């Protein structure tokens, strides 16, 4: 990407929090303005001196001083030959890599020199090294034009969205424990996701971060793909291959906070630049990190530019914004006395909410068809409503309430589930208040929470049946879907970020059956618009029976816009019912489309092998009903066919 010199308007936009393209002139860029050169620009308004240093000058601090501009930015242009091993007569094997490394040496107001990484760097050294790397990300030849054109015309709210969430460093590894590169991951991930039928993949943060155990959520390089798996072009190739296979890509993105590392953003020029000067507004003690100051225009431009950068240059189809609650509330994860109220005396972060509105308005205005997803754990209103209607402007929100209720319910012994039936039904009280994604994410399979399989009580058969049942119920419930890697084949132990998934489980019994069931569920989901076309309103959902707490059974219909329906019945206990009556709104018949208790998936084989006709027999509020067999610990999905015309003589033989 060539340097794009800023004019006065672009500089003003940067300082006012509107600099969505700040990455085009901040940082280090190739330029041909004075021959072949590299242009360096950094914002450090209170620094006494700023210099560019690196291997090219043996890391001496003061050899290449930058010039301060009127707006607090510092600039320097250096000849490209300075960073070229051949031009410098360097013959050592890693000379070129070494010469690309650089940092800013900043003389702070206290008279001390500090080395900082470039906040806008497009590349970084592999940890534990932490210098920025001169990186030209221009020139990649994308092959996903068809995908991008379709995406621009798309409407994710009314399309199928079934997300496979994964951590690149622990999906698969080499036998020696080393990471797969982006390209190596593409070779195995693309056919796997296509075979399994997922519509999207979501990567835990691929932005550079110093600590593996943070899983990428403590970002040090907001514009740099992590070097753990290769280069920026490698990540582009991975996303390109996924797009060509028809799989969308969502990137986890962390706009709330940053780590306290010496090379990072904290007190960047010796004073708070990206964080608030009051530690009660900046310090996040629970996470050991520092919050961004959303009242600071330059910090807002930094984040907005980062979001646009990943969408523009890496063709990401969406950003899942982590820890949105920490942006919206001053008292999030803080005790009384550890936070400062807003100007009205409340706990809302008014500047944070304003930033999110500006961010979403900018992103959706520039990148039609993408998804902005909020990981937001409170009841903050109208998160996914348009900004012009008083909302925050996100496209989707994780339904953390549904997830918490379901997982607390599912761990109960089935004998006691009837006393907690409200945990199943409460979600429909608010299911259409936002555009929701139903997440069984990485956070739910770590820190002693057990794997999704092991959350289910009982013996092995019940655990596997319970997992298939739960995944089937998630598929039927209104909302888009997200599951963490390994769940699709019943990973037995908790996720370990430092090792690959236990793929060897697929040579044992039961695990391949669950994978087969998930593959069938995913295929059913994609092929039936009733499961996704009207996720956002009651037109797509009808309760058949929400009140059967005694038997812990739920039944409902899902509708598409053409009036086609699927009947969904979930039995949350190991009891089996040979004659269970379900009310229906009209005459017709139901036929199993998928039964998680099918022997092919490791089930007991109970169910309804043939279509079942509705009868003129009242049940609940409905005039018609059908008697079905309900298998144990199962979700059964039926097609519901209603003849358009029928003669009286054929009433019992549709």
XYZ file of C-alpha atoms in Angstrom:
654
model
C 0.000 0.000 0.000
C 1.607 3.227 -1.147
C 1.719 6.237 1.119
C -1.272 8.549 0.669
C -0.240 12.017 1.885
C -2.854 13.639 4.123
C -4.245 17.059 3.401
C -5.587 19.352 6.082
C -9.061 17.845 5.924
C -7.780 14.305 6.495
C -5.616 15.447 9.380
C -8.601 17.214 10.915
C -10.757 14.106 10.479
C -8.112 12.046 12.272
C -8.138 14.339 15.294
C -11.938 14.568 15.301
C -12.482 10.797 15.379
C -13.567 10.466 11.748
C -10.308 9.157 10.272
C -11.525 5.839 8.881
C -8.582 5.751 6.422
C -5.862 6.910 8.826
C -3.921 3.695 8.142
C -3.221 4.951 4.612
C -0.857 7.638 5.900
C -0.066 6.745 9.512
C 2.560 4.065 10.106
C 5.202 3.008 7.575
C 4.444 3.056 3.843
C 6.349 2.697 0.627
C 6.460 5.902 -1.374
C 7.882 7.071 -4.691
C 7.587 10.781 -3.903
C 11.377 11.067 -3.497
C 12.506 7.953 -5.295
C 12.061 4.575 -3.639
C 11.595 5.296 0.049
C 9.676 4.495 3.225
C 7.507 7.153 4.833
C 7.083 6.994 8.636
C 4.311 8.855 10.483
C 3.369 8.534 14.147
C 1.163 10.533 16.482
C 2.955 11.429 19.728
C 1.783 14.947 20.653
C 3.669 15.345 23.935
C 6.969 13.686 23.036
C 10.155 15.740 23.262
C 11.809 13.814 20.452
C 10.853 10.856 18.244
C 13.279 8.826 16.137
C 13.016 5.756 13.920
C 15.414 3.021 15.001
C 16.103 -0.573 14.075
C 18.629 -3.068 12.812
C 19.392 -0.702 9.913
C 21.129 1.625 12.420
C 22.161 -1.010 14.973
C 19.239 0.135 17.163
C 20.861 3.474 17.978
C 18.123 5.787 19.169
C 19.025 9.189 17.728
C 20.431 8.494 14.262
C 17.183 9.201 12.388
C 15.111 11.908 14.098
C 11.571 12.637 12.920
C 10.121 16.086 12.329
C 7.166 17.213 14.419
C 4.188 18.609 12.511
C 1.711 21.220 13.690
C -0.873 18.621 14.738
C 1.323 16.468 16.987
C 2.298 13.913 14.351
C 5.947 13.197 13.548
C 7.223 12.346 10.060
C 10.374 10.998 8.408
C 11.195 9.645 4.953
C 14.094 7.211 4.570
C 15.540 5.688 1.380
C 14.415 2.122 0.672
C 18.031 1.055 0.157
C 18.607 1.519 3.878
C 16.384 -1.508 4.512
C 17.591 -3.637 1.599
C 20.100 -6.368 2.482
C 21.631 -6.464 -0.989
C 22.071 -2.703 -1.094
C 23.688 -2.807 2.341
C 26.040 -5.636 1.341
C 24.519 -7.974 3.940
C 24.867 -11.660 3.131
C 23.751 -13.297 6.379
C 20.675 -15.503 5.745
C 18.196 -13.533 7.869
C 19.573 -10.083 7.055
C 16.512 -8.970 5.085
C 14.152 -9.919 7.895
C 16.308 -8.126 10.440
C 16.521 -4.968 8.341
C 12.727 -4.798 8.126
C 12.421 -4.509 11.940
C 11.893 -1.054 13.424
C 10.494 0.808 16.426
C 9.988 4.388 17.479
C 12.415 5.688 20.084
C 10.482 8.322 22.022
C 12.000 10.809 24.435
C 9.157 11.349 26.850
C 8.376 14.391 28.971
C 10.135 12.825 31.955
C 13.420 12.772 30.017
C 13.400 8.977 29.584
C 13.670 7.147 26.261
C 11.106 4.441 25.527
C 10.896 2.052 22.586
C 7.414 1.668 21.099
C 6.097 -0.500 18.319
C 4.354 1.304 15.484
C 0.615 1.438 16.358
C -0.226 1.301 12.644
C 2.321 -1.342 11.612
C 1.116 -3.869 9.035
C 3.493 -6.539 10.318
C 5.242 -7.609 13.504
C 7.958 -9.961 14.622
C 6.978 -13.317 16.084
C 6.780 -13.288 19.846
C 8.779 -13.026 22.060
C 10.335 -10.483 19.659
C 8.062 -7.484 19.280
C 9.468 -5.018 16.755
C 7.305 -3.755 13.941
C 8.146 -4.944 10.422
C 8.182 -2.894 7.245
C 5.376 -4.585 5.292
C 3.819 -3.770 1.945
C 0.361 -5.356 1.891
C -0.497 -4.106 -1.613
C -0.463 -6.261 -4.712
C -2.432 -9.342 -3.710
C -4.599 -10.578 -6.617
C -7.959 -11.510 -5.096
C -10.041 -14.194 -6.819
C -13.296 -13.684 -4.892
C -15.039 -11.086 -7.060
C -18.203 -13.192 -7.367
C -18.417 -13.609 -3.607
C -17.886 -9.917 -2.954
C -20.537 -8.942 -5.509
C -23.094 -11.305 -3.939
C -22.219 -10.077 -0.473
C -22.845 -6.463 -1.427
C -26.396 -7.407 -2.416
C -26.977 -9.603 0.618
C -29.087 -9.237 3.739
C -27.592 -11.390 6.527
C -30.578 -10.834 8.844
C -32.763 -12.821 6.434
C -30.132 -15.276 5.204
C -28.648 -18.451 6.730
C -25.822 -17.737 9.160
C -24.287 -20.807 10.800
C -20.857 -19.973 12.224
C -17.940 -22.273 13.007
C -15.890 -20.417 15.629
C -12.238 -21.432 15.765
C -8.802 -20.604 17.121
C -6.218 -20.919 14.365
C -3.445 -21.974 16.734
C -5.259 -24.984 18.156
C -7.515 -26.286 15.392
C -4.721 -28.408 13.961
C -0.981 -28.483 14.544
C 1.975 -30.343 13.114
C 3.178 -33.470 14.857
C 6.000 -31.509 16.468
C 3.470 -29.080 17.954
C 4.291 -26.210 15.595
C 1.565 -24.029 14.136
C -0.036 -24.521 10.746
C 0.563 -21.574 8.447
C -2.425 -19.680 7.067
C -1.974 -21.564 3.778
C -1.714 -24.955 5.466
C -4.871 -24.224 7.408
C -6.644 -23.277 4.182
C -5.758 -26.613 2.594
C -7.616 -28.536 5.328
C -10.132 -26.031 6.676
C -11.788 -25.089 3.380
C -12.849 -28.627 2.397
C -13.797 -29.409 6.000
C -16.150 -26.460 6.349
C -17.614 -27.082 2.927
C -18.232 -30.739 3.786
C -19.766 -29.859 7.157
C -22.023 -27.215 5.623
C -21.193 -24.147 7.707
C -21.986 -20.799 6.116
C -19.322 -18.800 7.982
C -16.160 -19.256 9.988
C -15.199 -16.905 12.799
C -11.541 -16.613 13.773
C -10.538 -15.697 17.289
C -8.351 -12.594 16.904
C -5.726 -12.918 14.177
C -4.292 -9.514 15.085
C -0.811 -9.562 16.620
C -0.686 -10.190 20.367
C 2.190 -10.859 22.752
C 0.658 -13.603 24.927
C -0.625 -16.932 23.606
C -2.800 -17.529 26.649
C -4.801 -14.367 25.891
C -6.116 -16.267 22.797
C -5.539 -13.030 20.882
C -7.824 -10.822 22.983
C -4.981 -8.604 24.213
C -4.010 -7.035 20.923
C -0.722 -5.213 20.387
C -0.952 -4.929 16.581
C -4.353 -3.635 15.521
C -3.290 -3.643 11.848
C -0.881 -6.605 11.834
C -1.899 -10.231 11.201
C -0.149 -12.354 13.793
C 3.184 -13.758 12.651
C 2.416 -17.041 14.420
C 0.843 -18.369 11.231
C 2.702 -16.477 8.518
C 2.315 -13.252 6.580
C -0.464 -10.846 5.655
C -0.587 -12.390 2.187
C -1.002 -15.798 3.823
C -4.095 -14.602 5.679
C -5.422 -13.083 2.460
C -4.988 -16.427 0.699
C -6.868 -18.203 3.492
C -9.818 -15.798 3.320
C -9.776 -15.830 -0.483
C -9.950 -19.639 -0.539
C -12.845 -19.639 1.912
C -14.736 -17.115 -0.202
C -14.216 -19.147 -3.348
C -15.687 -22.128 -1.479
C -18.732 -20.083 -0.446
C -17.762 -19.607 3.202
C -17.900 -16.168 4.822
C -15.213 -14.987 7.241
C -15.820 -13.115 10.502
C -12.883 -11.753 12.471
C -12.930 -11.232 16.229
C -11.895 -7.640 16.860
C -11.065 -6.009 20.200
C -12.013 -2.301 20.322
C -12.414 -1.992 24.097
C -8.920 -2.342 25.552
C -5.232 -3.058 24.990
C -2.392 -4.645 27.008
C 0.012 -2.767 29.241
C 3.167 -3.988 27.472
C 6.050 -1.521 27.201
C 6.015 -1.556 23.405
C 2.287 -0.840 23.232
C -0.143 2.075 23.397
C -0.158 2.744 27.141
C 1.283 6.214 27.867
C 2.588 6.108 24.335
C 4.549 9.374 24.445
C 4.884 9.431 28.219
C 1.342 10.746 28.601
C -2.068 9.100 28.070
C -2.718 9.236 24.327
C -5.070 6.343 23.663
C -6.390 5.951 27.222
C -8.053 8.381 29.626
C -5.784 10.260 32.022
C -7.931 9.234 35.012
C -7.113 5.604 35.923
C -10.711 5.160 37.067
C -11.650 5.564 33.419
C -8.700 3.714 31.903
C -7.535 0.827 34.072
C -9.294 -2.526 33.744
C -7.813 -4.287 36.754
C -9.764 -7.509 36.256
C -8.175 -8.037 32.851
C -4.844 -6.326 33.507
C -5.437 -4.100 30.496
C -6.168 -0.464 29.619
C -9.408 0.872 28.140
C -9.486 3.183 25.155
C -10.608 6.770 25.721
C -13.611 7.135 23.423
C -13.721 10.845 24.085
C -10.376 11.190 22.313
C -10.724 11.683 18.580
C -7.366 10.146 17.706
C -8.191 6.955 19.650
C -11.555 6.691 17.875
C -9.907 7.213 14.477
C -7.335 4.541 15.341
C -10.082 1.992 16.028
C -12.304 3.019 13.143
C -9.352 2.791 10.773
C -8.517 -0.663 12.141
C -12.070 -1.897 11.503
C -12.116 -0.525 7.954
C -8.637 -1.900 7.288
C -9.644 -5.524 7.947
C -12.821 -5.156 5.911
C -11.097 -3.354 3.028
C -7.769 -5.119 2.667
C -8.594 -8.599 3.970
C -12.158 -8.793 2.613
C -13.520 -9.799 6.022
C -17.283 -10.303 5.916
C -17.834 -9.127 9.443
C -16.292 -8.114 12.745
C -17.360 -9.582 16.052
C -16.696 -6.756 18.492
C -15.427 -8.126 21.780
C -16.413 -6.777 25.207
C -18.866 -4.154 23.995
C -20.215 -3.852 27.548
C -16.840 -2.456 28.612
C -17.328 0.303 26.039
C -20.886 1.090 27.105
C -20.534 1.191 30.896
C -18.016 2.938 33.137
C -18.695 0.462 35.955
C -18.353 -2.717 33.910
C -16.263 -5.200 35.936
C -15.558 -2.484 38.520
C -16.446 -2.064 42.162
C -17.899 1.117 43.711
C -15.202 3.773 43.970
C -13.286 2.336 41.009
C -15.184 4.295 38.366
C -16.349 7.824 37.611
C -19.972 8.619 36.593
C -20.784 10.446 33.377
C -21.803 14.096 33.289
C -25.364 13.146 34.213
C -24.298 11.030 37.167
C -24.998 7.728 35.437
C -22.838 4.719 34.641
C -23.261 4.858 30.862
C -20.193 5.705 28.816
C -21.745 8.331 26.580
C -18.612 8.740 24.479
C -18.351 4.970 24.051
C -21.921 4.708 22.760
C -21.332 7.635 20.400
C -18.208 5.948 19.034
C -20.064 2.687 18.366
C -22.793 4.531 16.491
C -20.214 6.367 14.389
C -18.300 3.137 13.783
C -21.341 1.155 12.628
C -22.637 3.990 10.465
C -19.240 4.233 8.767
C -18.799 0.494 8.261
C -22.269 -0.189 6.899
C -22.062 2.872 4.692
C -18.797 1.722 3.131
C -19.164 -2.087 3.099
C -22.694 -3.250 2.218
C -23.514 -6.799 3.246
C -20.990 -7.122 6.084
C -21.917 -7.992 9.658
C -21.049 -5.949 12.727
C -21.631 -8.233 15.717
C -21.732 -7.133 19.345
C -20.566 -9.432 22.130
C -22.641 -7.552 24.686
C -23.685 -9.198 27.947
C -26.096 -6.667 29.444
C -29.622 -5.487 28.685
C -28.442 -2.310 26.950
C -31.363 -1.365 24.684
C -31.513 -1.328 20.883
C -28.035 -2.655 20.223
C -28.993 -3.892 16.753
C -31.422 -1.100 15.888
C -30.399 1.517 13.296
C -28.634 4.613 14.538
C -31.287 6.841 12.979
C -33.873 4.986 15.106
C -31.960 5.484 18.333
C -29.953 2.276 18.234
C -26.240 1.488 18.300
C -26.347 0.289 14.700
C -24.925 -3.233 15.056
C -26.212 -5.925 12.716
C -26.265 -8.685 15.335
C -25.812 -9.297 19.037
C -24.752 -12.464 20.806
C -27.679 -13.791 22.848
C -25.795 -14.308 26.099
C -29.020 -14.612 28.099
C -30.213 -17.569 26.037
C -26.795 -19.177 26.229
C -26.545 -18.835 30.019
C -30.064 -20.129 30.569
C -29.545 -23.111 28.271
C -26.236 -24.170 29.792
C -27.475 -23.809 33.368
C -30.550 -25.840 32.397
C -28.681 -28.541 30.498
C -26.369 -29.375 33.413
C -29.378 -30.299 35.570
C -30.313 -33.910 36.122
C -33.324 -34.471 33.816
C -35.386 -35.419 36.866
C -35.204 -31.807 38.057
C -35.511 -30.036 34.726
C -39.293 -29.724 35.003
C -38.798 -27.304 37.895
C -36.723 -24.994 35.687
C -38.848 -25.013 32.541
C -38.871 -21.223 32.471
C -35.206 -21.249 31.463
C -36.338 -22.753 28.156
C -39.266 -20.471 27.475
C -38.017 -17.127 28.775
C -35.870 -16.469 25.691
C -38.997 -16.089 23.550
C -40.023 -13.133 25.695
C -37.229 -11.120 24.055
C -36.099 -13.219 21.070
C -37.145 -10.571 18.543
C -36.047 -7.467 20.431
C -32.635 -7.683 18.723
C -31.066 -9.560 15.820
C -29.523 -12.398 17.786
C -26.806 -14.977 17.305
C -27.073 -18.029 19.578
C -23.499 -18.704 20.764
C -21.963 -21.812 22.257
C -18.543 -20.202 22.106
C -14.976 -20.811 23.247
C -15.712 -19.071 26.558
C -18.065 -21.904 27.519
C -15.540 -24.755 27.211
C -12.664 -23.448 29.356
C -11.791 -22.693 32.977
C -13.585 -25.676 34.487
C -16.851 -25.184 32.599
C -16.488 -28.600 30.884
C -16.807 -29.370 27.199
C -20.201 -29.120 25.545
C -20.435 -32.902 25.694
C -19.459 -33.153 29.337
C -21.933 -30.486 30.434
C -24.646 -33.073 29.895
C -25.338 -35.306 32.927
C -25.761 -39.063 32.913
C -23.900 -41.958 31.357
C -22.090 -41.797 28.038
C -25.188 -42.553 25.996
C -27.098 -39.762 27.702
C -24.225 -37.305 27.296
C -24.006 -37.908 23.554
C -27.785 -37.918 23.121
C -28.024 -34.723 25.171
C -25.450 -32.967 22.998
C -27.227 -33.951 19.771
C -30.523 -32.821 21.295
C -29.050 -29.473 22.361
C -27.500 -28.754 18.969
C -30.776 -29.645 17.295
C -32.684 -27.320 19.608
C -30.208 -24.501 18.938
C -30.768 -24.989 15.223
C -34.542 -24.677 15.622
C -34.611 -21.719 18.010
C -34.902 -18.267 16.369
C -31.513 -16.650 15.874
C -28.360 -17.290 13.889
C -26.036 -20.060 15.092
C -22.468 -20.233 16.425
C -20.562 -23.227 17.767
C -16.935 -23.517 18.790
C -14.644 -25.964 17.039
C -14.682 -29.488 18.407
C -18.325 -29.353 19.426
C -19.244 -30.817 16.042
C -17.586 -34.118 16.939
C -18.238 -34.088 20.694
C -14.827 -33.015 21.963
C -14.589 -34.760 25.308
C -12.321 -32.464 27.300
C -12.126 -28.704 27.593
C -10.419 -26.660 24.894
C -6.640 -26.297 25.261
C -5.239 -23.289 23.410
C -1.720 -24.758 23.485
C -2.590 -27.992 21.685
C -4.669 -29.114 18.725
C -8.152 -30.580 18.982
C -8.410 -34.288 19.777
C -9.112 -35.347 16.216
C -8.211 -38.924 17.120
C -11.653 -39.185 18.743
C -13.085 -39.664 15.268
C -11.673 -43.200 15.151
C -13.736 -44.163 18.200
C -17.449 -44.886 18.401
C -20.055 -42.169 18.998
C -17.894 -39.182 17.998
C -18.211 -39.770 14.222
C -21.962 -40.202 14.755
C -22.245 -36.764 16.345
C -20.248 -35.272 13.489
C -22.602 -36.944 11.029
C -25.581 -35.529 12.926
C -24.137 -32.004 12.869
C -23.452 -32.315 9.158
C -27.090 -33.302 8.609
C -28.361 -30.482 10.830
C -26.269 -27.949 8.920
C -27.563 -29.235 5.583
C -31.156 -29.088 6.817
C -30.624 -25.543 8.067
C -29.324 -24.273 4.744
C -32.073 -25.961 2.733
C -35.063 -24.749 4.778
C -35.671 -20.970 4.839
C -38.122 -21.500 7.697
C -35.095 -21.813 9.984
C -33.541 -18.470 9.041
C -35.687 -16.303 6.786
C -37.831 -14.828 9.581
C -35.529 -14.965 12.597
C -36.471 -11.434 13.521
C -40.197 -11.647 14.273
C -43.218 -13.639 15.367
C -44.164 -14.244 11.736
C -41.479 -16.926 11.747
C -42.444 -18.657 14.994
C -45.533 -20.271 16.539
C -45.641 -22.041 19.869
C -47.421 -25.385 19.759
C -46.812 -26.186 23.405
C -44.563 -24.103 25.635
C -46.066 -25.340 28.908
C -45.300 -29.059 29.110
C -42.947 -28.679 32.044
C -43.968 -32.032 33.525
C -42.442 -33.893 30.586
C -39.878 -31.176 29.722
C -40.934 -31.077 26.082
C -41.108 -28.027 23.826
C -42.840 -27.919 20.456
C -43.194 -25.086 17.970
C -43.394 -24.232 14.292
C -40.881 -22.249 12.232
C -42.212 -20.489 9.113
C -40.684 -19.071 5.967
C -42.149 -16.154 4.006
C -43.951 -18.462 1.573
C -45.885 -20.098 4.412
C -43.883 -23.326 4.535
C -43.345 -24.657 8.027
C -41.166 -27.012 10.025
C -42.378 -28.524 13.285
C -39.697 -28.778 15.981
C -40.093 -31.018 19.034
C -37.399 -31.310 21.717
C -37.554 -33.770 24.598
C -35.140 -32.754 27.365
C -35.446 -36.018 29.354
C -34.531 -39.692 28.723
C -38.204 -40.674 28.833
C -39.783 -41.914 25.613
C -43.409 -41.224 24.653
C -45.113 -43.452 22.091
C -48.276 -41.339 21.859
C -47.598 -37.647 22.316
C -50.188 -35.270 20.945
C -49.124 -32.007 19.368
C -51.578 -29.320 18.307
C -51.471 -27.972 14.755
C -53.095 -24.876 13.256
C -54.532 -26.661 10.198
C -55.093 -30.034 8.613
C -52.077 -31.690 7.051
C -49.390 -34.179 7.912
C -45.945 -34.099 9.477
C -42.970 -36.132 8.364
C -39.577 -36.462 10.006
C -36.875 -34.463 8.260
C -34.239 -35.111 10.932
C -34.256 -37.035 14.185
C -31.232 -36.690 16.474
C -32.199 -40.093 17.949
C -31.615 -41.783 14.591
C -29.344 -44.866 14.941
C -27.145 -43.346 12.232
C -26.273 -40.635 14.761
C -25.879 -43.007 17.715
C -29.501 -42.796 18.855
C -31.974 -45.437 19.992
C -34.018 -45.376 16.809
C -37.284 -44.225 18.318
C -39.472 -41.965 16.231
C -41.920 -41.869 13.358
C -40.718 -43.678 10.245
C -43.804 -42.653 8.261
C -45.734 -39.439 7.852
C -48.305 -38.716 10.553
C -51.684 -37.232 9.598
C -53.305 -34.510 11.611
C -56.745 -35.203 13.029
C -59.682 -32.938 13.807
C -58.987 -33.299 17.503
C -58.409 -30.179 19.621
C -55.121 -29.854 21.472
C -54.269 -26.733 23.394
C -55.448 -23.729 21.411
C -55.495 -25.647 18.110
C -58.381 -27.428 16.415
C -56.149 -30.069 14.834
C -53.490 -32.305 16.308
C -51.184 -35.198 15.506
C -50.042 -38.077 17.663
C -46.300 -38.659 17.391
C -43.671 -40.790 19.065
C -41.183 -38.645 20.993
C -37.721 -40.200 21.376
C -35.598 -39.745 24.511
C -33.201 -36.781 24.767
C -33.909 -35.718 21.227
C -34.788 -32.962 18.832
C -36.973 -34.052 15.944
C -37.643 -31.714 13.027
C -40.660 -32.414 10.810
C -41.873 -30.992 7.556
C -45.460 -29.814 7.931
C -47.449 -30.175 4.739
C -50.917 -28.679 4.346
C -52.746 -29.630 1.119
C -53.961 -26.615 -0.783
C -57.140 -28.345 -1.861
C -58.742 -31.581 -0.812
C -62.093 -33.218 -1.476
C -64.196 -34.383 1.451
C -63.879 -37.984 0.323
C -60.111 -37.732 0.673
C -60.115 -36.187 4.118
C -58.611 -39.291 5.698
C -56.260 -40.010 2.825
C -54.443 -36.781 1.915
